[in-house]
Amino acid sequence: MIPDTAIDTVETILVDLPTIRPHQLSVATMRSQTLALVRIRCRDGREGWGEATTIGGLQYGEESPESVKTNIDRHLAPLLLGEDARGVGRLLVKLRRGARGNRFAKCALETALLDIQAQRLGVPMSDLLGGRVRDSLPVAWTLASGDTGRDIAEAEDMLERRRHRVFKLKIGLRAPEDDVAHVLAICRALDGRASVRVDVNQAWSEMQAERAIARLQDGGVELIEQPVPREHPAALARLARRFEVPIMADESLHGPADANQLARLDAADVFAVKIAQSGGLFAARQVAEIAAVNGLGLYGGTMLEGGIGTIASAQLFATFEKLDWGSELFGPLLLTEELLTEPLCYRDFELHLPSGSGLGVRPDPDKLAILRRDRTAPRLHAV
Ligand SMILES: [Mg+2]
């Protein structure tokens, strides 16, 4: 007898949305974002949502929205269909053993399973992840228009509207000296009124990083994110030792094993924790715990997800005892369309978590029907 709590359908929906402005990174310039949303539905009609959105597709990482969809449809969904959704732990083991890698796809499925479980128990998802110690998270904004004047105007507007007072500058595309001039101009313009940080997205060699970071440190930059490639942890460690300004690992962290190695090498002062990059919510929790036991700082990172992935991240980050460097959970604010039935609450420089059970947010089915890439996609049913 198949229980009502058995998983009946697993559906992956791709949604292409324009961004409010070009978002320039060292690896890609984004003009739109493709959300990869996953819906798991049980026989009793209860459904959970997850998200596996990536940045810049294969220019950034190994998974693309299309590969996420294919791998879930063909390989991961069959591991779940017909199984009792209440056995989350067992299902996560099955997913881990059934496929290597695929961190983003697995994270989306894990999120949807936890969403369903938390709804059944009538608790917010954060209760399954350790319990909340805070109900809101500070949120940084990324300045990445590629133009110094436009970035300063954008920062002034955010300060005025009390939406953000921490700004992360995406650099690494131009020559390091041009980037340094750009960052220092913004530091001077915002002097004392905001925190300015940079994300190099692995673009520099160690030597370029040494020269540039010295000047950025003198100019008042508060945090240097991933200056060198993830393949060079020893170089990251030398930079972390050499400079007073904290060095943060982001792309270097593909889950707990990387976190463990970086901590042993003293390779970073701060970890950027991301749920999809880590391979799921529990793996991201392990990354955060490795940071905590080694006395490292923590920052809640984003893959520029829409509302589902953003709130899934927030449900986890709200359980961290310390979140010294705040978060960058601004993904939905970069998109031109609101997909949720209730927009997320950004107020007084923070993202406020919903109080409902599960994720506490839902996509609007009518908007999704209009915006999904393939409006006639078949669903995978349990047999
Ligand atoms: Mg980063």
GROMACS .gro file of C-alpha atoms and ligand atoms in nm:
model
  384
    1MET     CA    1   0.000   0.000   0.000
    2ILE     CA    2   0.146   0.335  -0.106
    3PRO     CA    3   0.105   0.599   0.167
    4ASP     CA    4  -0.053   0.939   0.095
    5THR     CA    5   0.281   1.091   0.190
    6ALA     CA    6   0.456   0.919  -0.103
    7ILE     CA    7   0.622   1.144  -0.359
    8ASP     CA    8   0.405   1.163  -0.669
    9THR     CA    9   0.571   1.419  -0.894
   10VAL     CA   10   0.905   1.598  -0.921
   11GLU     CA   11   0.907   1.889  -1.159
   12THR     CA   12   1.190   2.124  -1.255
   13ILE     CA   13   1.079   2.456  -1.400
   14LEU     CA   14   1.313   2.702  -1.572
   15VAL     CA   15   1.216   3.069  -1.562
   16ASP     CA   16   1.410   3.337  -1.753
   17LEU     CA   17   1.386   3.682  -1.598
   18PRO     CA   18   1.562   4.004  -1.703
   19THR     CA   19   1.775   4.175  -1.435
   20ILE     CA   20   1.710   4.540  -1.342
   21ARG     CA   21   2.053   4.632  -1.486
   22PRO     CA   22   2.353   4.449  -1.633
   23HIS     CA   23   2.538   4.267  -1.350
   24GLN     CA   24   2.907   4.258  -1.437
   25LEU     CA   25   3.123   3.985  -1.286
   26SER     CA   26   3.480   3.884  -1.368
   27VAL     CA   27   3.344   3.570  -1.538
   28ALA     CA   28   3.026   3.695  -1.709
   29THR     CA   29   2.796   3.993  -1.756
   30MET     CA   30   2.443   3.894  -1.662
   31ARG     CA   31   2.147   4.065  -1.826
   32SER     CA   32   1.900   3.801  -1.723
   33GLN     CA   33   1.884   3.524  -1.470
   34THR     CA   34   1.743   3.175  -1.518
   35LEU     CA   35   1.576   3.040  -1.208
   36ALA     CA   36   1.571   2.662  -1.179
   37LEU     CA   37   1.276   2.585  -0.951
   38VAL     CA   38   1.193   2.238  -0.824
   39ARG     CA   39   0.849   2.130  -0.704
   40ILE     CA   40   0.797   1.800  -0.524
   41ARG     CA   41   0.436   1.698  -0.476
   42CYS     CA   42   0.303   1.414  -0.263
   43ARG     CA   43  -0.002   1.199  -0.329
   44ASP     CA   44  -0.198   1.393  -0.067
   45GLY     CA   45  -0.138   1.714  -0.265
   46ARG     CA   46   0.117   1.862  -0.026
   47GLU     CA   47   0.401   2.024  -0.216
   48GLY     CA   48   0.743   2.164  -0.143
   49TRP     CA   49   0.968   2.398  -0.339
   50GLY     CA   50   1.342   2.426  -0.391
   51GLU     CA   51   1.572   2.624  -0.618
   52ALA     CA   52   1.895   2.542  -0.802
   53THR     CA   53   1.975   2.873  -0.963
   54THR     CA   54   2.335   2.931  -1.075
   55ILE     CA   55   2.533   3.243  -1.166
   56GLY     CA   56   2.650   3.285  -1.524
   57GLY     CA   57   2.592   2.920  -1.615
   58LEU     CA   58   2.899   2.718  -1.707
   59GLN     CA   59   3.123   3.025  -1.699
   60TYR     CA   60   3.090   3.011  -1.321
   61GLY     CA   61   3.044   2.647  -1.227
   62GLU     CA   62   2.986   2.294  -1.348
   63GLU     CA   63   2.606   2.303  -1.341
   64SER     CA   64   2.378   2.502  -1.570
   65PRO     CA   65   2.000   2.547  -1.538
   66GLU     CA   66   1.956   2.303  -1.826
   67SER     CA   67   2.189   2.039  -1.678
   68VAL     CA   68   2.012   2.074  -1.343
   69LYS     CA   69   1.680   2.006  -1.515
   70THR     CA   70   1.808   1.715  -1.720
   71ASN     CA   71   1.985   1.550  -1.428
   72ILE     CA   72   1.687   1.586  -1.197
   73ASP     CA   73   1.439   1.464  -1.460
   74ARG     CA   74   1.648   1.171  -1.576
   75HIS     CA   75   1.854   1.063  -1.278
   76LEU     CA   76   1.757   1.217  -0.943
   77ALA     CA   77   1.375   1.231  -0.956
   78PRO     CA   78   1.350   0.853  -1.016
   79LEU     CA   79   1.534   0.801  -0.684
   80LEU     CA   80   1.254   0.986  -0.503
   81LEU     CA   81   0.935   0.897  -0.688
   82GLY     CA   82   0.706   0.665  -0.492
   83GLU     CA   83   0.915   0.704  -0.173
   84ASP     CA   84   0.765   0.829   0.154
   85ALA     CA   85   0.851   1.200   0.175
   86ARG     CA   86   0.857   1.182   0.557
   87GLY     CA   87   1.185   0.988   0.547
   88VAL     CA   88   1.397   1.294   0.461
   89GLY     CA   89   1.722   1.158   0.607
   90ARG     CA   90   1.695   0.833   0.412
   91LEU     CA   91   1.610   1.017   0.091
   92LEU     CA   92   1.909   1.249   0.126
   93VAL     CA   93   2.139   0.949   0.166
   94LYS     CA   94   1.978   0.794  -0.142
   95LEU     CA   95   2.045   1.112  -0.343
   96ARG     CA   96   2.406   1.132  -0.218
   97ARG     CA   97   2.476   0.769  -0.305
   98GLY     CA   98   2.281   0.779  -0.630
   99ALA     CA   99   2.480   1.060  -0.793
  100ARG     CA  100   2.814   1.228  -0.750
  101GLY     CA  101   2.843   1.607  -0.759
  102ASN     CA  102   2.529   1.786  -0.877
  103ARG     CA  103   2.539   2.006  -0.568
  104PHE     CA  104   2.285   2.259  -0.694
  105ALA     CA  105   2.033   2.000  -0.811
  106LYS     CA  106   2.063   1.809  -0.482
  107CYS     CA  107   2.025   2.130  -0.281
  108ALA     CA  108   1.698   2.211  -0.460
  109LEU     CA  109   1.559   1.863  -0.391
  110GLU     CA  110   1.671   1.876  -0.027
  111THR     CA  111   1.505   2.216   0.013
  112ALA     CA  112   1.176   2.089  -0.132
  113LEU     CA  113   1.182   1.779   0.094
  114LEU     CA  114   1.247   1.993   0.402
  115ASP     CA  115   0.975   2.236   0.295
  116ILE     CA  116   0.723   1.951   0.285
  117GLN     CA  117   0.843   1.802   0.614
  118ALA     CA  118   0.834   2.135   0.798
  119GLN     CA  119   0.484   2.205   0.664
  120ARG     CA  120   0.366   1.864   0.788
  121LEU     CA  121   0.508   1.942   1.131
  122GLY     CA  122   0.365   2.296   1.120
  123VAL     CA  123   0.703   2.462   1.184
  124PRO     CA  124   0.930   2.698   0.987
  125MET     CA  125   1.207   2.518   0.799
  126SER     CA  126   1.463   2.678   1.032
  127ASP     CA  127   1.326   2.455   1.312
  128LEU     CA  128   1.453   2.149   1.123
  129LEU     CA  129   1.795   2.311   1.083
  130GLY     CA  130   1.867   2.388   1.447
  131GLY     CA  131   1.619   2.663   1.531
  132ARG     CA  132   1.629   3.037   1.477
  133VAL     CA  133   1.847   3.266   1.679
  134ARG     CA  134   1.737   3.569   1.476
  135ASP     CA  135   1.435   3.669   1.268
  136SER     CA  136   1.612   3.900   1.024
  137LEU     CA  137   1.947   3.915   0.846
  138PRO     CA  138   2.158   4.216   0.742
  139VAL     CA  139   2.174   4.225   0.362
  140ALA     CA  140   2.458   4.371   0.154
  141TRP     CA  141   2.400   4.505  -0.197
  142THR     CA  142   2.632   4.436  -0.487
  143LEU     CA  143   2.743   4.727  -0.703
  144ALA     CA  144   2.826   4.577  -1.041
  145SER     CA  145   2.706   4.814  -1.311
  146GLY     CA  146   3.063   4.847  -1.439
  147ASP     CA  147   3.048   5.228  -1.409
  148THR     CA  148   3.189   5.419  -1.106
  149GLY     CA  149   2.943   5.711  -1.119
  150ARG     CA  150   2.644   5.483  -1.162
  151ASP     CA  151   2.761   5.261  -0.874
  152ILE     CA  152   2.797   5.562  -0.640
  153ALA     CA  153   2.451   5.692  -0.736
  154GLU     CA  154   2.306   5.343  -0.676
  155ALA     CA  155   2.473   5.322  -0.332
  156GLU     CA  156   2.344   5.669  -0.233
  157ASP     CA  157   1.992   5.565  -0.334
  158MET     CA  158   2.014   5.244  -0.125
  159LEU     CA  159   2.139   5.438   0.180
  160GLU     CA  160   1.863   5.694   0.141
  161ARG     CA  161   1.597   5.421   0.122
  162ARG     CA  162   1.754   5.237   0.421
  163ARG     CA  163   1.773   4.920   0.215
  164HIS     CA  164   2.149   4.852   0.224
  165ARG     CA  165   2.453   5.003   0.398
  166VAL     CA  166   2.703   4.732   0.309
  167PHE     CA  167   2.825   4.734  -0.051
  168LYS     CA  168   3.014   4.464  -0.231
  169LEU     CA  169   3.193   4.567  -0.549
  170LYS     CA  170   3.238   4.309  -0.821
  171ILE     CA  171   3.584   4.352  -0.972
  172GLY     CA  172   3.839   4.147  -1.166
  173LEU     CA  173   3.719   4.211  -1.520
  174ARG     CA  174   3.942   4.514  -1.582
  175ALA     CA  175   4.314   4.565  -1.516
  176PRO     CA  176   4.377   4.553  -1.137
  177GLU     CA  177   4.493   4.920  -1.129
  178ASP     CA  178   4.168   5.032  -1.296
  179ASP     CA  179   3.965   4.824  -1.051
  180VAL     CA  180   4.158   4.968  -0.756
  181ALA     CA  181   4.090   5.325  -0.878
  182HIS     CA  182   3.718   5.240  -0.920
  183VAL     CA  183   3.692   5.091  -0.568
  184LEU     CA  184   3.884   5.371  -0.399
  185ALA     CA  185   3.663   5.635  -0.567
  186ILE     CA  186   3.357   5.460  -0.422
  187CYS     CA  187   3.524   5.429  -0.077
  188ARG     CA  188   3.590   5.804  -0.078
  189ALA     CA  189   3.236   5.888  -0.190
  190LEU     CA  190   3.077   5.674   0.083
  191ASP     CA  191   3.342   5.744   0.348
  192GLY     CA  192   3.219   5.653   0.696
  193ARG     CA  193   2.859   5.599   0.584
  194ALA     CA  194   2.883   5.243   0.453
  195SER     CA  195   3.099   4.933   0.453
  196VAL     CA  196   3.274   4.869   0.120
  197ARG     CA  197   3.395   4.520   0.027
  198VAL     CA  198   3.524   4.368  -0.296
  199ASP     CA  199   3.467   4.034  -0.469
  200VAL     CA  200   3.732   3.943  -0.724
  201ASN     CA  201   3.568   3.612  -0.824
  202GLN     CA  202   3.911   3.438  -0.859
  203ALA     CA  203   4.037   3.678  -1.126
  204TRP     CA  204   4.382   3.767  -0.990
  205SER     CA  205   4.717   3.592  -0.971
  206GLU     CA  206   4.880   3.595  -0.630
  207MET     CA  207   5.117   3.872  -0.738
  208GLN     CA  208   4.838   4.089  -0.876
  209ALA     CA  209   4.646   4.028  -0.554
  210GLU     CA  210   4.940   4.131  -0.335
  211ARG     CA  211   4.973   4.468  -0.508
  212ALA     CA  212   4.603   4.542  -0.531
  213ILE     CA  213   4.504   4.429  -0.180
  214ALA     CA  214   4.774   4.650  -0.024
  215ARG     CA  215   4.611   4.955  -0.183
  216LEU     CA  216   4.255   4.843  -0.113
  217GLN     CA  217   4.344   4.785   0.254
  218ASP     CA  218   4.493   5.135   0.281
  219GLY     CA  219   4.183   5.279   0.114
  220GLY     CA  220   3.948   5.137   0.378
  221VAL     CA  221   3.805   4.829   0.204
  222GLU     CA  222   3.672   4.600   0.478
  223LEU     CA  223   3.674   4.257   0.316
  224ILE     CA  224   3.843   4.090   0.016
  225GLU     CA  225   3.647   3.802  -0.135
  226GLN     CA  226   3.809   3.521  -0.335
  227PRO     CA  227   4.101   3.714  -0.489
  228VAL     CA  228   4.269   3.405  -0.641
  229PRO     CA  229   4.140   3.085  -0.809
  230ARG     CA  230   3.994   2.803  -0.600
  231GLU     CA  231   4.271   2.576  -0.729
  232HIS     CA  232   4.528   2.777  -0.529
  233PRO     CA  233   4.441   2.741  -0.159
  234ALA     CA  234   4.804   2.792  -0.055
  235ALA     CA  235   4.810   3.130  -0.232
  236LEU     CA  236   4.487   3.226  -0.053
  237ALA     CA  237   4.651   3.124   0.275
  238ARG     CA  238   4.960   3.339   0.207
  239LEU     CA  239   4.737   3.641   0.132
  240ALA     CA  240   4.532   3.582   0.448
  241ARG     CA  241   4.854   3.576   0.653
  242ARG     CA  242   5.004   3.878   0.483
  243PHE     CA  243   4.718   4.126   0.513
  244GLU     CA  244   4.521   4.263   0.805
  245VAL     CA  245   4.209   4.315   0.595
  246PRO     CA  246   4.010   3.988   0.619
  247ILE     CA  247   4.020   3.751   0.322
  248MET     CA  248   3.701   3.559   0.248
  249ALA     CA  249   3.676   3.224   0.068
  250ASP     CA  250   3.380   3.178  -0.167
  251GLU     CA  251   3.445   2.969  -0.480
  252SER     CA  252   3.711   2.781  -0.280
  253LEU     CA  253   3.427   2.636  -0.072
  254HIS     CA  254   3.244   2.356  -0.247
  255GLY     CA  255   3.121   2.199   0.072
  256PRO     CA  256   3.246   2.061   0.406
  257ALA     CA  257   3.558   1.886   0.270
  258ASP     CA  258   3.686   2.214   0.121
  259ALA     CA  259   3.596   2.397   0.440
  260ASN     CA  260   3.798   2.148   0.640
  261GLN     CA  261   4.100   2.184   0.411
  262LEU     CA  262   4.086   2.566   0.413
  263ALA     CA  263   4.058   2.572   0.792
  264ARG     CA  264   4.361   2.340   0.825
  265LEU     CA  265   4.561   2.564   0.591
  266ASP     CA  266   4.449   2.884   0.769
  267ALA     CA  267   4.358   2.988   0.416
  268ALA     CA  268   4.083   3.241   0.497
  269ASP     CA  269   3.953   3.465   0.775
  270VAL     CA  270   3.588   3.441   0.668
  271PHE     CA  271   3.379   3.174   0.494
  272ALA     CA  272   3.100   3.268   0.251
  273VAL     CA  273   2.843   2.997   0.315
  274LYS     CA  274   2.608   2.914   0.028
  275ILE     CA  275   2.350   2.639   0.040
  276ALA     CA  276   2.372   2.527  -0.325
  277GLN     CA  277   2.749   2.574  -0.351
  278SER     CA  278   2.784   2.355  -0.040
  279GLY     CA  279   2.560   2.083  -0.184
  280GLY     CA  280   2.257   2.143   0.037
  281LEU     CA  281   2.131   2.297   0.360
  282PHE     CA  282   2.285   2.041   0.595
  283ALA     CA  283   2.619   2.050   0.409
  284ALA     CA  284   2.613   2.431   0.434
  285ARG     CA  285   2.542   2.396   0.806
  286GLN     CA  286   2.856   2.178   0.833
  287VAL     CA  287   3.059   2.444   0.650
  288ALA     CA  288   2.935   2.700   0.902
  289GLU     CA  289   3.020   2.472   1.193
  290ILE     CA  290   3.374   2.420   1.063
  291ALA     CA  291   3.408   2.800   1.048
  292ALA     CA  292   3.272   2.831   1.401
  293VAL     CA  293   3.497   2.568   1.562
  294ASN     CA  294   3.800   2.728   1.395
  295GLY     CA  295   3.709   3.080   1.504
  296LEU     CA  296   3.649   3.203   1.147
  297GLY     CA  297   3.398   3.468   1.045
  298LEU     CA  298   3.078   3.380   0.857
  299TYR     CA  299   2.896   3.547   0.571
  300GLY     CA  300   2.569   3.430   0.417
  301GLY     CA  301   2.626   3.412   0.042
  302THR     CA  302   2.392   3.403  -0.258
  303MET     CA  303   2.387   3.250  -0.603
  304LEU     CA  304   2.150   3.532  -0.701
  305GLU     CA  305   1.856   3.304  -0.648
  306GLY     CA  306   1.497   3.420  -0.665
  307GLY     CA  307   1.267   3.419  -0.363
  308ILE     CA  308   1.264   3.042  -0.300
  309GLY     CA  309   1.642   2.990  -0.284
  310THR     CA  310   1.684   3.319  -0.098
  311ILE     CA  311   1.441   3.220   0.176
  312ALA     CA  312   1.582   2.867   0.194
  313SER     CA  313   1.924   3.026   0.259
  314ALA     CA  314   1.772   3.266   0.512
  315GLN     CA  315   1.603   2.976   0.698
  316LEU     CA  316   1.950   2.828   0.750
  317PHE     CA  317   2.147   3.149   0.815
  318ALA     CA  318   1.891   3.248   1.082
  319THR     CA  319   2.010   2.947   1.286
  320PHE     CA  320   2.380   3.050   1.297
  321GLU     CA  321   2.490   3.171   1.639
  322LYS     CA  322   2.725   3.422   1.477
  323LEU     CA  323   2.690   3.581   1.136
  324ASP     CA  324   2.957   3.847   1.179
  325TRP     CA  325   2.958   3.962   0.817
  326GLY     CA  326   2.585   3.953   0.751
  327SER     CA  327   2.445   3.825   0.424
  328GLU     CA  328   2.399   3.912   0.059
  329LEU     CA  329   2.053   3.765   0.015
  330PHE     CA  330   1.936   4.032  -0.229
  331GLY     CA  331   1.880   3.806  -0.535
  332PRO     CA  332   1.507   3.878  -0.585
  333LEU     CA  333   1.578   4.254  -0.580
  334LEU     CA  334   1.793   4.218  -0.891
  335LEU     CA  335   1.506   4.067  -1.092
  336THR     CA  336   1.239   4.257  -1.280
  337GLU     CA  337   0.955   4.016  -1.196
  338GLU     CA  338   0.816   3.912  -0.859
  339LEU     CA  339   0.738   3.540  -0.867
  340LEU     CA  340   0.616   3.490  -0.511
  341THR     CA  341   0.259   3.534  -0.393
  342GLU     CA  342   0.399   3.763  -0.118
  343PRO     CA  343   0.719   3.958  -0.191
  344LEU     CA  344   1.003   3.916   0.060
  345CYS     CA  345   1.029   4.181   0.329
  346TYR     CA  346   1.342   4.400   0.300
  347ARG     CA  347   1.335   4.678   0.559
  348ASP     CA  348   1.589   4.880   0.759
  349PHE     CA  349   1.889   4.715   0.591
  350GLU     CA  350   1.765   4.363   0.670
  351LEU     CA  351   1.570   4.075   0.519
  352HIS     CA  352   1.291   3.972   0.756
  353LEU     CA  353   1.207   3.601   0.758
  354PRO     CA  354   0.850   3.485   0.705
  355SER     CA  355   0.685   3.318   1.006
  356GLY     CA  356   0.480   3.053   0.825
  357SER     CA  357   0.556   2.681   0.819
  358GLY     CA  358   0.803   2.529   0.574
  359LEU     CA  359   0.978   2.789   0.360
  360GLY     CA  360   0.700   3.034   0.442
  361VAL     CA  361   0.682   3.152   0.079
  362ARG     CA  362   0.525   3.016  -0.240
  363PRO     CA  363   0.556   3.097  -0.610
  364ASP     CA  364   0.247   3.249  -0.767
  365PRO     CA  365   0.112   2.971  -0.994
  366ASP     CA  366  -0.039   3.217  -1.246
  367LYS     CA  367   0.287   3.408  -1.289
  368LEU     CA  368   0.481   3.086  -1.312
  369ALA     CA  369   0.249   2.957  -1.583
  370ILE     CA  370   0.321   3.268  -1.790
  371LEU     CA  371   0.695   3.299  -1.723
  372ARG     CA  372   0.815   2.939  -1.736
  373ARG     CA  373   1.038   2.859  -2.030
  374ASP     CA  374   0.859   2.543  -2.138
  375ARG     CA  375   0.489   2.585  -2.080
  376THR     CA  376   0.404   2.234  -2.189
  377ALA     CA  377   0.668   2.042  -1.992
  378PRO     CA  378   0.554   1.696  -1.891
  379ARG     CA  379   0.577   1.606  -1.522
  380LEU     CA  380   0.750   1.294  -1.399
  381HIS     CA  381   0.495   1.077  -1.219
  382ALA     CA  382   0.547   0.794  -0.979
  383VAL     CA  383   0.468   0.461  -1.138
  384MG      MG  384   3.157   3.569  -0.439
   0.00000   0.00000   0.00000
